[in-house]
């Protein structure tokens, strides 16, 4: 009887031991996997940001130098988002903001913009869209260089009349048969520059909050 009890106890101890070991292995695996995923996400973010703010133009940890940005009609956002702040020798170099153009032909168009302290655009990229392939999708850098037409532009040199596609009397090119898509993008970029002018000091103030958020899109 004692032998059976001892055997049962030993079995229970063994099961408990292996359960603990198994849990530890799973926890370690999750930790390593989670870390790998986070590292991949950060690498993709930096790859995307480098398209609109060259790494040589900032020396801070841009993914952790961030500002919380409340939802705002000028940004086309319905929920809070994050602005990444690029700094060089502790001086502001650019604010990178994710916004939404609400008037695309096939729905919302998500954009990411980099704006220099003087209000000039460093670059714009499309993160996500549902525009018609071969027609309105030329706003994507993977399809054409149209989006590069924003580089260096600002509201300092152009007023609202110029921030339109040429069909509407503005300065931006468009492709025949696909006016709605670029019109929506130009409008939102202009509105984002207006937002920046109103909130510049807040965006470039010393960062007191650190955060990481997922920025996804075509990194071509």
mmCIF file of C-alpha atoms in Angstrom:
data_model
loop_
_atom_site.group_PDB
_atom_site.id
_atom_site.type_symbol
_atom_site.label_atom_id
_atom_site.label_comp_id
_atom_site.label_asym_id
_atom_site.label_seq_id
_atom_site.Cartn_x
_atom_site.Cartn_y
_atom_site.Cartn_z
ATOM 1 C CA UNK A 1 0.000 0.000 0.000
ATOM 2 C CA UNK A 2 2.840 2.310 0.943
ATOM 3 C CA UNK A 3 4.583 1.385 -2.295
ATOM 4 C CA UNK A 4 1.473 2.367 -4.311
ATOM 5 C CA UNK A 5 1.112 5.630 -2.402
ATOM 6 C CA UNK A 6 4.782 6.409 -2.937
ATOM 7 C CA UNK A 7 4.458 5.631 -6.648
ATOM 8 C CA UNK A 8 1.372 7.805 -6.947
ATOM 9 C CA UNK A 9 3.134 10.677 -5.175
ATOM 10 C CA UNK A 10 6.171 10.341 -7.429
ATOM 11 C CA UNK A 11 3.948 10.400 -10.498
ATOM 12 C CA UNK A 12 2.212 13.533 -9.251
ATOM 13 C CA UNK A 13 5.564 15.191 -8.559
ATOM 14 C CA UNK A 14 6.815 14.276 -12.027
ATOM 15 C CA UNK A 15 3.674 15.625 -13.672
ATOM 16 C CA UNK A 16 3.922 18.849 -11.690
ATOM 17 C CA UNK A 17 7.597 19.181 -12.596
ATOM 18 C CA UNK A 18 6.988 18.705 -16.299
ATOM 19 C CA UNK A 19 4.010 21.070 -16.153
ATOM 20 C CA UNK A 20 6.259 23.765 -14.673
ATOM 21 C CA UNK A 21 8.970 23.068 -17.246
ATOM 22 C CA UNK A 22 6.397 23.104 -20.048
ATOM 23 C CA UNK A 23 4.955 26.398 -18.846
ATOM 24 C CA UNK A 24 8.434 27.898 -18.612
ATOM 25 C CA UNK A 25 9.262 26.764 -22.146
ATOM 26 C CA UNK A 26 6.002 28.181 -23.506
ATOM 27 C CA UNK A 27 6.593 31.468 -21.687
ATOM 28 C CA UNK A 28 10.135 31.696 -23.019
ATOM 29 C CA UNK A 29 8.969 30.843 -26.542
ATOM 30 C CA UNK A 30 6.213 33.465 -26.370
ATOM 31 C CA UNK A 31 8.681 36.042 -25.083
ATOM 32 C CA UNK A 32 11.146 35.318 -27.877
ATOM 33 C CA UNK A 33 8.391 35.258 -30.524
ATOM 34 C CA UNK A 34 6.855 38.466 -29.202
ATOM 35 C CA UNK A 35 10.257 40.145 -29.222
ATOM 36 C CA UNK A 36 10.901 38.966 -32.772
ATOM 37 C CA UNK A 37 7.524 40.311 -33.909
ATOM 38 C CA UNK A 38 8.164 43.663 -32.219
ATOM 39 C CA UNK A 39 11.591 43.879 -33.859
ATOM 40 C CA UNK A 40 10.066 43.128 -37.262
ATOM 41 C CA UNK A 41 7.374 45.765 -36.784
ATOM 42 C CA UNK A 42 9.950 48.359 -35.764
ATOM 43 C CA UNK A 43 12.138 47.511 -38.759
ATOM 44 C CA UNK A 44 9.173 47.933 -41.124
ATOM 45 C CA UNK A 45 8.259 51.255 -39.541
ATOM 46 C CA UNK A 46 11.791 52.574 -39.951
ATOM 47 C CA UNK A 47 11.882 51.328 -43.541
ATOM 48 C CA UNK A 48 8.692 53.225 -44.314
ATOM 49 C CA UNK A 49 9.722 56.381 -42.460
ATOM 50 C CA UNK A 50 13.094 56.395 -44.235
ATOM 51 C CA UNK A 51 11.248 56.960 -47.523
ATOM 52 C CA UNK A 52 10.011 60.347 -46.347
ATOM 53 C CA UNK A 53 12.687 61.303 -43.790
ATOM 54 C CA UNK A 54 16.192 60.068 -44.686
ATOM 55 C CA UNK A 55 18.012 58.563 -41.657
ATOM 56 C CA UNK A 56 20.792 61.132 -42.119
ATOM 57 C CA UNK A 57 18.324 63.860 -41.140
ATOM 58 C CA UNK A 58 17.698 62.650 -37.581
ATOM 59 C CA UNK A 59 19.686 61.054 -34.757
ATOM 60 C CA UNK A 60 17.031 60.376 -32.093
ATOM 61 C CA UNK A 61 15.102 57.173 -31.365
ATOM 62 C CA UNK A 62 12.266 58.210 -33.636
ATOM 63 C CA UNK A 63 9.961 55.315 -32.719
ATOM 64 C CA UNK A 64 9.940 56.388 -29.090
ATOM 65 C CA UNK A 65 9.973 60.146 -29.567
ATOM 66 C CA UNK A 66 6.239 60.402 -30.111
ATOM 67 C CA UNK A 67 3.236 62.604 -29.478
ATOM 68 C CA UNK A 68 -0.337 61.510 -28.935
ATOM 69 C CA UNK A 69 -2.557 63.196 -31.516
ATOM 70 C CA UNK A 70 -6.311 63.406 -30.775
ATOM 71 C CA UNK A 71 -8.820 62.689 -33.533
ATOM 72 C CA UNK A 72 -9.247 65.769 -35.690
ATOM 73 C CA UNK A 73 -11.371 66.624 -38.723
ATOM 74 C CA UNK A 74 -8.379 68.212 -40.454
ATOM 75 C CA UNK A 75 -6.550 64.890 -40.244
ATOM 76 C CA UNK A 76 -9.582 62.857 -41.273
ATOM 77 C CA UNK A 77 -9.139 60.728 -38.158
ATOM 78 C CA UNK A 78 -11.918 59.391 -35.947
ATOM 79 C CA UNK A 79 -9.605 58.008 -33.254
ATOM 80 C CA UNK A 80 -6.383 59.199 -31.589
ATOM 81 C CA UNK A 81 -3.172 58.480 -33.454
ATOM 82 C CA UNK A 82 0.576 58.948 -33.009
ATOM 83 C CA UNK A 83 3.016 61.472 -34.461
ATOM 84 C CA UNK A 84 6.653 60.431 -34.646
ATOM 85 C CA UNK A 85 9.117 63.262 -34.110
ATOM 86 C CA UNK A 86 12.469 63.320 -35.886
ATOM 87 C CA UNK A 87 15.212 65.386 -34.246
ATOM 88 C CA UNK A 88 18.794 66.165 -35.197
ATOM 89 C CA UNK A 89 21.120 67.285 -32.397
ATOM 90 C CA UNK A 90 18.003 67.720 -30.233
ATOM 91 C CA UNK A 91 16.437 70.142 -32.721
ATOM 92 C CA UNK A 92 13.152 69.291 -34.519
ATOM 93 C CA UNK A 93 13.705 67.871 -37.989
ATOM 94 C CA UNK A 94 10.236 66.599 -38.949
ATOM 95 C CA UNK A 95 6.862 65.455 -37.652
ATOM 96 C CA UNK A 96 5.554 62.229 -39.170
ATOM 97 C CA UNK A 97 1.765 61.939 -38.976
ATOM 98 C CA UNK A 98 -0.694 59.311 -40.198
ATOM 99 C CA UNK A 99 -3.913 60.762 -41.654
ATOM 100 C CA UNK A 100 -6.940 59.671 -43.682
ATOM 101 C CA UNK A 101 -8.260 61.105 -46.952
ATOM 102 C CA UNK A 102 -11.990 60.451 -46.630
ATOM 103 C CA UNK A 103 -13.091 61.248 -50.176
ATOM 104 C CA UNK A 104 -11.343 58.603 -52.249
ATOM 105 C CA UNK A 105 -13.228 57.097 -55.183
ATOM 106 C CA UNK A 106 -13.379 53.668 -53.518
ATOM 107 C CA UNK A 107 -13.206 54.682 -49.879
ATOM 108 C CA UNK A 108 -10.726 55.970 -47.342
ATOM 109 C CA UNK A 109 -7.077 56.463 -48.295
ATOM 110 C CA UNK A 110 -4.579 56.223 -45.445
ATOM 111 C CA UNK A 111 -1.535 58.450 -45.775
ATOM 112 C CA UNK A 112 1.614 59.167 -43.827
ATOM 113 C CA UNK A 113 3.216 62.613 -44.108
ATOM 114 C CA UNK A 114 6.519 64.044 -42.925
ATOM 115 C CA UNK A 115 6.518 67.805 -42.339
ATOM 116 C CA UNK A 116 9.605 69.893 -41.626
ATOM 117 C CA UNK A 117 9.581 72.613 -38.924
ATOM 118 C CA UNK A 118 9.112 75.328 -41.570
ATOM 119 C CA UNK A 119 5.901 73.675 -42.772
ATOM 120 C CA UNK A 120 7.470 72.149 -45.864
ATOM 121 C CA UNK A 121 6.660 68.577 -46.824
ATOM 122 C CA UNK A 122 9.560 66.157 -46.614
ATOM 123 C CA UNK A 123 7.455 63.444 -48.190
ATOM 124 C CA UNK A 124 4.088 61.691 -48.449
ATOM 125 C CA UNK A 125 3.263 58.012 -48.888
ATOM 126 C CA UNK A 126 0.058 55.997 -49.226
ATOM 127 C CA UNK A 127 -0.343 53.379 -46.501
ATOM 128 C CA UNK A 128 -3.568 51.765 -47.700
ATOM 129 C CA UNK A 129 -6.234 52.339 -50.344
ATOM 130 C CA UNK A 130 -8.932 50.571 -52.359
ATOM 131 C CA UNK A 131 -8.620 52.572 -55.551
ATOM 132 C CA UNK A 132 -9.153 50.891 -58.925
ATOM 133 C CA UNK A 133 -6.065 49.011 -60.182
ATOM 134 C CA UNK A 134 -4.682 50.602 -63.313
ATOM 135 C CA UNK A 135 -6.710 53.754 -62.770
ATOM 136 C CA UNK A 136 -6.720 55.513 -59.393
ATOM 137 C CA UNK A 137 -3.963 53.431 -57.852
ATOM 138 C CA UNK A 138 -1.230 55.625 -59.382
ATOM 139 C CA UNK A 139 -1.164 57.466 -56.048
ATOM 140 C CA UNK A 140 0.831 54.468 -54.736
ATOM 141 C CA UNK A 141 4.617 54.844 -55.009
ATOM 142 C CA UNK A 142 4.720 51.275 -56.292
ATOM 143 C CA UNK A 143 2.687 52.346 -59.347
ATOM 144 C CA UNK A 144 4.031 55.799 -60.206
ATOM 145 C CA UNK A 145 6.017 58.752 -58.861
ATOM 146 C CA UNK A 146 2.910 60.944 -58.621
ATOM 147 C CA UNK A 147 3.038 61.043 -54.813
ATOM 148 C CA UNK A 148 6.540 62.545 -54.976
ATOM 149 C CA UNK A 149 4.960 65.690 -56.368
ATOM 150 C CA UNK A 150 4.335 66.785 -52.776
ATOM 151 C CA UNK A 151 8.029 66.818 -51.874
ATOM 152 C CA UNK A 152 9.148 70.290 -50.842
ATOM 153 C CA UNK A 153 5.666 71.811 -51.135
ATOM 154 C CA UNK A 154 4.100 73.956 -48.404
ATOM 155 C CA UNK A 155 1.323 76.423 -47.686
ATOM 156 C CA UNK A 156 3.917 79.170 -47.410
ATOM 157 C CA UNK A 157 4.365 79.378 -51.168
ATOM 158 C CA UNK A 158 0.959 78.018 -52.207
ATOM 159 C CA UNK A 159 -2.468 79.067 -51.000
ATOM 160 C CA UNK A 160 -5.687 77.036 -51.083
ATOM 161 C CA UNK A 161 -6.232 77.895 -54.761
ATOM 162 C CA UNK A 162 -3.022 76.080 -55.715
ATOM 163 C CA UNK A 163 -3.690 73.072 -53.474
ATOM 164 C CA UNK A 164 -5.955 71.417 -56.020
ATOM 165 C CA UNK A 165 -5.533 69.232 -59.085
ATOM 166 C CA UNK A 166 -5.019 71.119 -62.334
ATOM 167 C CA UNK A 167 -8.522 70.257 -63.518
ATOM 168 C CA UNK A 168 -9.811 72.352 -60.607
ATOM 169 C CA UNK A 169 -7.379 75.205 -61.268
ATOM 170 C CA UNK A 170 -4.629 74.001 -58.952
ATOM 171 C CA UNK A 171 -1.030 72.879 -59.366
ATOM 172 C CA UNK A 172 -1.203 69.090 -59.074
ATOM 173 C CA UNK A 173 -1.183 66.722 -62.015
ATOM 174 C CA UNK A 174 -3.746 63.977 -62.440
ATOM 175 C CA UNK A 175 -4.495 61.212 -64.893
ATOM 176 C CA UNK A 176 -7.476 61.512 -67.198
ATOM 177 C CA UNK A 177 -10.393 59.471 -65.944
ATOM 178 C CA UNK A 178 -9.069 59.368 -62.387
ATOM 179 C CA UNK A 179 -9.580 62.778 -60.832
ATOM 180 C CA UNK A 180 -11.442 61.926 -57.629
ATOM 181 C CA UNK A 181 -8.562 59.965 -56.094
ATOM 182 C CA UNK A 182 -5.803 62.606 -56.430
ATOM 183 C CA UNK A 183 -8.286 65.330 -55.530
ATOM 184 C CA UNK A 184 -8.949 63.580 -52.207
ATOM 185 C CA UNK A 185 -5.244 63.119 -51.485
ATOM 186 C CA UNK A 186 -4.330 66.722 -52.321
ATOM 187 C CA UNK A 187 -7.168 68.009 -50.153
ATOM 188 C CA UNK A 188 -6.094 65.918 -47.164
ATOM 189 C CA UNK A 189 -2.423 66.834 -47.477
ATOM 190 C CA UNK A 190 -3.411 70.511 -47.533
ATOM 191 C CA UNK A 191 -5.603 70.039 -44.457
ATOM 192 C CA UNK A 192 -2.785 68.263 -42.633
ATOM 193 C CA UNK A 193 -0.477 71.191 -43.317
ATOM 194 C CA UNK A 194 -3.151 73.448 -41.821
ATOM 195 C CA UNK A 195 -3.269 71.214 -38.739
ATOM 196 C CA UNK A 196 0.515 71.334 -38.470
ATOM 197 C CA UNK A 197 0.518 75.131 -38.565
ATOM 198 C CA UNK A 198 -1.936 75.190 -35.655
ATOM 199 C CA UNK A 199 -0.145 72.552 -33.547
ATOM 200 C CA UNK A 200 3.509 72.913 -34.510
ATOM 201 C CA UNK A 201 4.736 73.919 -31.056
ATOM 202 C CA UNK A 202 2.857 71.064 -29.376
ATOM 203 C CA UNK A 203 4.249 68.506 -31.788
ATOM 204 C CA UNK A 204 7.845 69.627 -31.398
ATOM 205 C CA UNK A 205 7.776 70.148 -27.622
ATOM 206 C CA UNK A 206 10.147 67.833 -25.671
ATOM 207 C CA UNK A 207 8.646 64.357 -25.556
ATOM 208 C CA UNK A 208 7.423 63.132 -22.173
ATOM 209 C CA UNK A 209 5.505 60.039 -23.330
ATOM 210 C CA UNK A 210 6.965 57.017 -25.080
ATOM 211 C CA UNK A 211 4.831 54.696 -27.193
ATOM 212 C CA UNK A 212 4.951 52.245 -30.045
ATOM 213 C CA UNK A 213 2.123 51.887 -32.525
ATOM 214 C CA UNK A 214 1.723 49.886 -35.668
ATOM 215 C CA UNK A 215 2.262 51.736 -38.908
ATOM 216 C CA UNK A 216 1.695 49.503 -41.886
ATOM 217 C CA UNK A 217 1.596 49.957 -45.590
ATOM 218 C CA UNK A 218 3.354 49.399 -48.866
ATOM 219 C CA UNK A 219 7.042 49.921 -48.180
ATOM 220 C CA UNK A 220 8.091 49.958 -51.790
#
